[in-house]
CSV table of C-alpha atoms in Angstrom, one decimal:
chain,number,residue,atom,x,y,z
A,1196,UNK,CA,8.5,-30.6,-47.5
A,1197,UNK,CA,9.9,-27.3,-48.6
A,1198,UNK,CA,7.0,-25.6,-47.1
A,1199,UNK,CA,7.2,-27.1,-43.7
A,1200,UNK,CA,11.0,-26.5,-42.9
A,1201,UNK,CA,10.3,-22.4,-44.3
A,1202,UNK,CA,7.3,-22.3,-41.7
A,1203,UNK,CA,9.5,-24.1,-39.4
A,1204,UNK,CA,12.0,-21.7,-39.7
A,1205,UNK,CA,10.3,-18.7,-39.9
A,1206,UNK,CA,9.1,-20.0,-36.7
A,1207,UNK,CA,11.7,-20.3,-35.1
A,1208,UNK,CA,13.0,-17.2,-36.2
A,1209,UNK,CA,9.9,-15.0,-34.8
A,1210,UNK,CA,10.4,-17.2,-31.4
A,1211,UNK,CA,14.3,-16.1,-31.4
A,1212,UNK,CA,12.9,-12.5,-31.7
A,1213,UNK,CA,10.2,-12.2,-29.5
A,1214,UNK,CA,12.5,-13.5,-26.7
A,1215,UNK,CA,15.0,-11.4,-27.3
A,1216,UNK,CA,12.7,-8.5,-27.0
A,1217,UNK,CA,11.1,-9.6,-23.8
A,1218,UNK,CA,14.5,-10.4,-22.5
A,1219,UNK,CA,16.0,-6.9,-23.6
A,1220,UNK,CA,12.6,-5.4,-21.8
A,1221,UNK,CA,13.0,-7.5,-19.0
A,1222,UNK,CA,16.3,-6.1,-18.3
A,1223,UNK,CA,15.4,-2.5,-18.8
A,1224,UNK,CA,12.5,-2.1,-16.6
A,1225,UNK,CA,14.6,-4.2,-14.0
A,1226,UNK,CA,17.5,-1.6,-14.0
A,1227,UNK,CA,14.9,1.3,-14.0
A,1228,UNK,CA,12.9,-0.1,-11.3
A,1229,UNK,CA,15.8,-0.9,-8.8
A,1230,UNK,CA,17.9,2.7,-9.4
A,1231,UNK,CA,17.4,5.6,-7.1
A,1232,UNK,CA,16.5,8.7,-8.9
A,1233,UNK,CA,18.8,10.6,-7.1
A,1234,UNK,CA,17.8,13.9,-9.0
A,1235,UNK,CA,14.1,13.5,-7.3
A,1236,UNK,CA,16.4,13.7,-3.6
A,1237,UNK,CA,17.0,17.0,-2.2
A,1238,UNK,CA,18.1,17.9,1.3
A,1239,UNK,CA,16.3,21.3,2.2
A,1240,UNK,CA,16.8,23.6,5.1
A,1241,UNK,CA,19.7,21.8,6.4
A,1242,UNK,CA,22.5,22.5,9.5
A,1243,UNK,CA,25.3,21.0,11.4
A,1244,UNK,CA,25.5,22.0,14.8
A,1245,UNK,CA,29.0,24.2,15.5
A,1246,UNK,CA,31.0,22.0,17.8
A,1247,UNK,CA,35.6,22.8,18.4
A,1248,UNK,CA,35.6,18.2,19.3
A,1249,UNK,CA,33.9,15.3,19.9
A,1250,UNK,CA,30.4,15.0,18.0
A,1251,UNK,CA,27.8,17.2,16.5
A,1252,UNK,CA,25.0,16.3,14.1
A,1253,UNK,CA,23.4,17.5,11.1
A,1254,UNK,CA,19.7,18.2,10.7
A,1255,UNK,CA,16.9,19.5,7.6
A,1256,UNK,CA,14.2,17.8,5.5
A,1257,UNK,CA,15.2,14.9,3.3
A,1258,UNK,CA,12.6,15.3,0.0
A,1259,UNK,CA,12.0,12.8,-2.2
A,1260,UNK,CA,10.0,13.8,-5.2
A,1261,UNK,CA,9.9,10.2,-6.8
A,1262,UNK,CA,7.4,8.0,-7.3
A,1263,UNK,CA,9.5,5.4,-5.3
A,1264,UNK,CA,10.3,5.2,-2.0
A,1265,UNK,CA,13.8,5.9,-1.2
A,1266,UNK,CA,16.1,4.5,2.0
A,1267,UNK,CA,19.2,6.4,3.2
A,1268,UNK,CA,21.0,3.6,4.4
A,1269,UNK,CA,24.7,5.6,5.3
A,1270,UNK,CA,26.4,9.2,5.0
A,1271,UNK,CA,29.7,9.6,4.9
A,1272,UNK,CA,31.6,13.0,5.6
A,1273,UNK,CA,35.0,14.7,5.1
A,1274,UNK,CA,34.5,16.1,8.4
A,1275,UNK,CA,33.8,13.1,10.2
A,1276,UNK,CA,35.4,9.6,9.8
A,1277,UNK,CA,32.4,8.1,11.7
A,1278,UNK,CA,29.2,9.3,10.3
A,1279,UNK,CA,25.6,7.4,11.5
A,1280,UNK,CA,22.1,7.8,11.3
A,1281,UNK,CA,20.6,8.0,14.7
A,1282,UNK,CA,17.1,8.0,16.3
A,1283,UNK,CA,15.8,8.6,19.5
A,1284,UNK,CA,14.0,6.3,21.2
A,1285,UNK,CA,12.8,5.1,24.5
A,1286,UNK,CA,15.1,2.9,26.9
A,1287,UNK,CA,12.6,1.2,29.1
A,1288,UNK,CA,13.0,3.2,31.7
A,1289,UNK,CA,11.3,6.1,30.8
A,1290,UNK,CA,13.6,8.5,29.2
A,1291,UNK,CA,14.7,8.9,26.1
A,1292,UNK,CA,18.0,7.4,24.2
A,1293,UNK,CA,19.8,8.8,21.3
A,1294,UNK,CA,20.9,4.9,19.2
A,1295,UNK,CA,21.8,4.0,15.5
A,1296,UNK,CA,18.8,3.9,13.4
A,1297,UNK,CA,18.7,-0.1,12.4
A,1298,UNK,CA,17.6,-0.6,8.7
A,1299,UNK,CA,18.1,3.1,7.4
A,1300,UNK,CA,15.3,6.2,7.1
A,1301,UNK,CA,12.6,5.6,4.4
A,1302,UNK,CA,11.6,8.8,2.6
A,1303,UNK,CA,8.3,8.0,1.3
A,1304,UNK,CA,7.5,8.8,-2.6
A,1305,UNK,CA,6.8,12.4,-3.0
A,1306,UNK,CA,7.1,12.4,0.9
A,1307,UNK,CA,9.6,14.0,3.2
A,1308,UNK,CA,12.0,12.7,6.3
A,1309,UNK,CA,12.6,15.3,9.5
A,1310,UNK,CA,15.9,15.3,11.1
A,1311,UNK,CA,15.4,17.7,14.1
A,1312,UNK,CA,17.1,17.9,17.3
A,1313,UNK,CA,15.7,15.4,19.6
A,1314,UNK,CA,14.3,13.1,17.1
A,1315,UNK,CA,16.0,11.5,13.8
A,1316,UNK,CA,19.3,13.5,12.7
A,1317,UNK,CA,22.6,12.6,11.4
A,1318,UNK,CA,25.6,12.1,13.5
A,1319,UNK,CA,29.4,12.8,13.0
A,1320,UNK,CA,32.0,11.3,15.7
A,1321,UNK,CA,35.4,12.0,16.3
A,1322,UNK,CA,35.8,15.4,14.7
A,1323,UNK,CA,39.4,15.8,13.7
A,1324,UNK,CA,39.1,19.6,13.5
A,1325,UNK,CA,36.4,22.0,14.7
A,1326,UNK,CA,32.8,22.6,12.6
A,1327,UNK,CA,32.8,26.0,12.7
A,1328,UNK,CA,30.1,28.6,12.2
A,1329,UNK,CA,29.8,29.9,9.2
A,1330,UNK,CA,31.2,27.1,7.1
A,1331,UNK,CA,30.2,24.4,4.9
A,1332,UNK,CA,30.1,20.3,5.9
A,1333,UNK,CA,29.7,18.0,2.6
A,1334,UNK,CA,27.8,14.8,3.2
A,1335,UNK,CA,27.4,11.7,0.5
A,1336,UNK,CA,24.0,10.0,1.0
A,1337,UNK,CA,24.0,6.2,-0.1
A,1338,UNK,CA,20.7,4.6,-0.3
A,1339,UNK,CA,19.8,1.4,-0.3
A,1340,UNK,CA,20.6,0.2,-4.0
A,1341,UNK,CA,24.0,1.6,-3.7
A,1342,UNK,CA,22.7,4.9,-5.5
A,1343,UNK,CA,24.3,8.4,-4.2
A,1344,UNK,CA,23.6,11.8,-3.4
A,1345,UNK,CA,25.6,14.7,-2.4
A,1346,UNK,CA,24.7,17.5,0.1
A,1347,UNK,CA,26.4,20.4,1.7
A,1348,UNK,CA,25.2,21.7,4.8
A,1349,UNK,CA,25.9,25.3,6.9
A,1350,UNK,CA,27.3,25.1,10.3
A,1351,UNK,CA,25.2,27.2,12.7
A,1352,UNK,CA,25.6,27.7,16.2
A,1353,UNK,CA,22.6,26.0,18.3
A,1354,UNK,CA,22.4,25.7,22.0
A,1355,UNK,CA,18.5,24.5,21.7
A,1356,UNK,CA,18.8,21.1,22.7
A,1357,UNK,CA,21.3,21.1,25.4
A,1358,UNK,CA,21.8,17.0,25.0
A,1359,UNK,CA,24.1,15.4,27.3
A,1360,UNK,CA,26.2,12.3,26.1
A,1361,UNK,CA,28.0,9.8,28.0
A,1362,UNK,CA,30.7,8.2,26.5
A,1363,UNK,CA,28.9,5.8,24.6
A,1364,UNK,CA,27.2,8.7,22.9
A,1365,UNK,CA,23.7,7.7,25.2
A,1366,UNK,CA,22.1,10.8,25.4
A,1367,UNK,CA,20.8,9.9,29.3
A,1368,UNK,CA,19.4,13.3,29.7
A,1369,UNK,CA,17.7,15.2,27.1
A,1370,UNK,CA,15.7,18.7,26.7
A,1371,UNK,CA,13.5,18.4,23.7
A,1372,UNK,CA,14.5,22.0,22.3
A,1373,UNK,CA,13.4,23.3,18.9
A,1374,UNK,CA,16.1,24.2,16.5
A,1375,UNK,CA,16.0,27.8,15.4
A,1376,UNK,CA,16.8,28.6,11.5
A,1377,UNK,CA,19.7,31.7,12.3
């Protein structure tokens, strides 16, 4: 009888320990898995269009050197309380309109994300002070897992794109301009 309940046990025991291994695994490789490498993100060649009010946007080349793909799903800025990611895309009739990208921009693992003038960029509304050439905007990325990223970006003076909002910030008419780097 002695024999059984030590086997029974040590049973037990080795049960007890093999789950808490796979649970302490389990938890592990689930944290990895879902957090953004944010060290693998960089933000290269990137610009804010100089503006004195209203809007401007920023543009460069998201990287992400992971091996997982990455969302930006909001930026924040202290030089804009109302910062949005924005695409451009057709409005049925032809031309082209600037809108809030739904569902954030993917950067694909060890893949890169444009924002050009034109296409995908960053927008900042309501400036409370001018961008100015010359100077430095901060940015916070957040991407989807709540993960964060920080950014600065020069202010250049760009007249490429000549957009033209309404006050909804359409863009009804728009030149398709390429940004310059100076």
């Amino acid at each position: 009888m002695k024999a059984f309940t030590r086997t029974r046990v040590l049973a037990i025991g080795v049960t007890v320990a093999a789950g808490l291994t796979l649970v302490g695994c389990s938890s592990d490789s689930k944290d990895d898995a879902k957090a953004t490498d944010t060290a693998s993100i960089s933000l290269q060649d990137s610009w804010v269009k100089a503006a004195d009010s209203g809007m401007t946007a920023m543009f460069g080349t998201i990287v992400n050197d992971s091996d997982s793909d990455m969302t930006l799903t909001s930026v924040t800025s202290s030089a804009s309380p109302r910062v949005e990611l924005h695409e451009m895309a057709p409005d049925g009739s032809g031309a082209m309109k600037m809108r809030e990208k739904d569902g954030g921009m993917t950067v694909k693992a060890h893949g890169t994300y444009d924002l050009k003038p034109g296409a995908d960029h960053i927008m900042l509304f309501d400036l409370p002070a001018p961008v100015q050439a010359g100077t430095d905007v901060s940015f916070t990325f957040t991407f989807a897992d709540g993960a964060t990223a920080q950014f600065s970006s020069q202010v250049r003076d760009f007249t490429g794109a000549r957009e033209s909002y309404d006050s909804h910030g359409d863009m009804p008419n728009q030149d398709h301009g390429e940004a310059h780097s100076g």
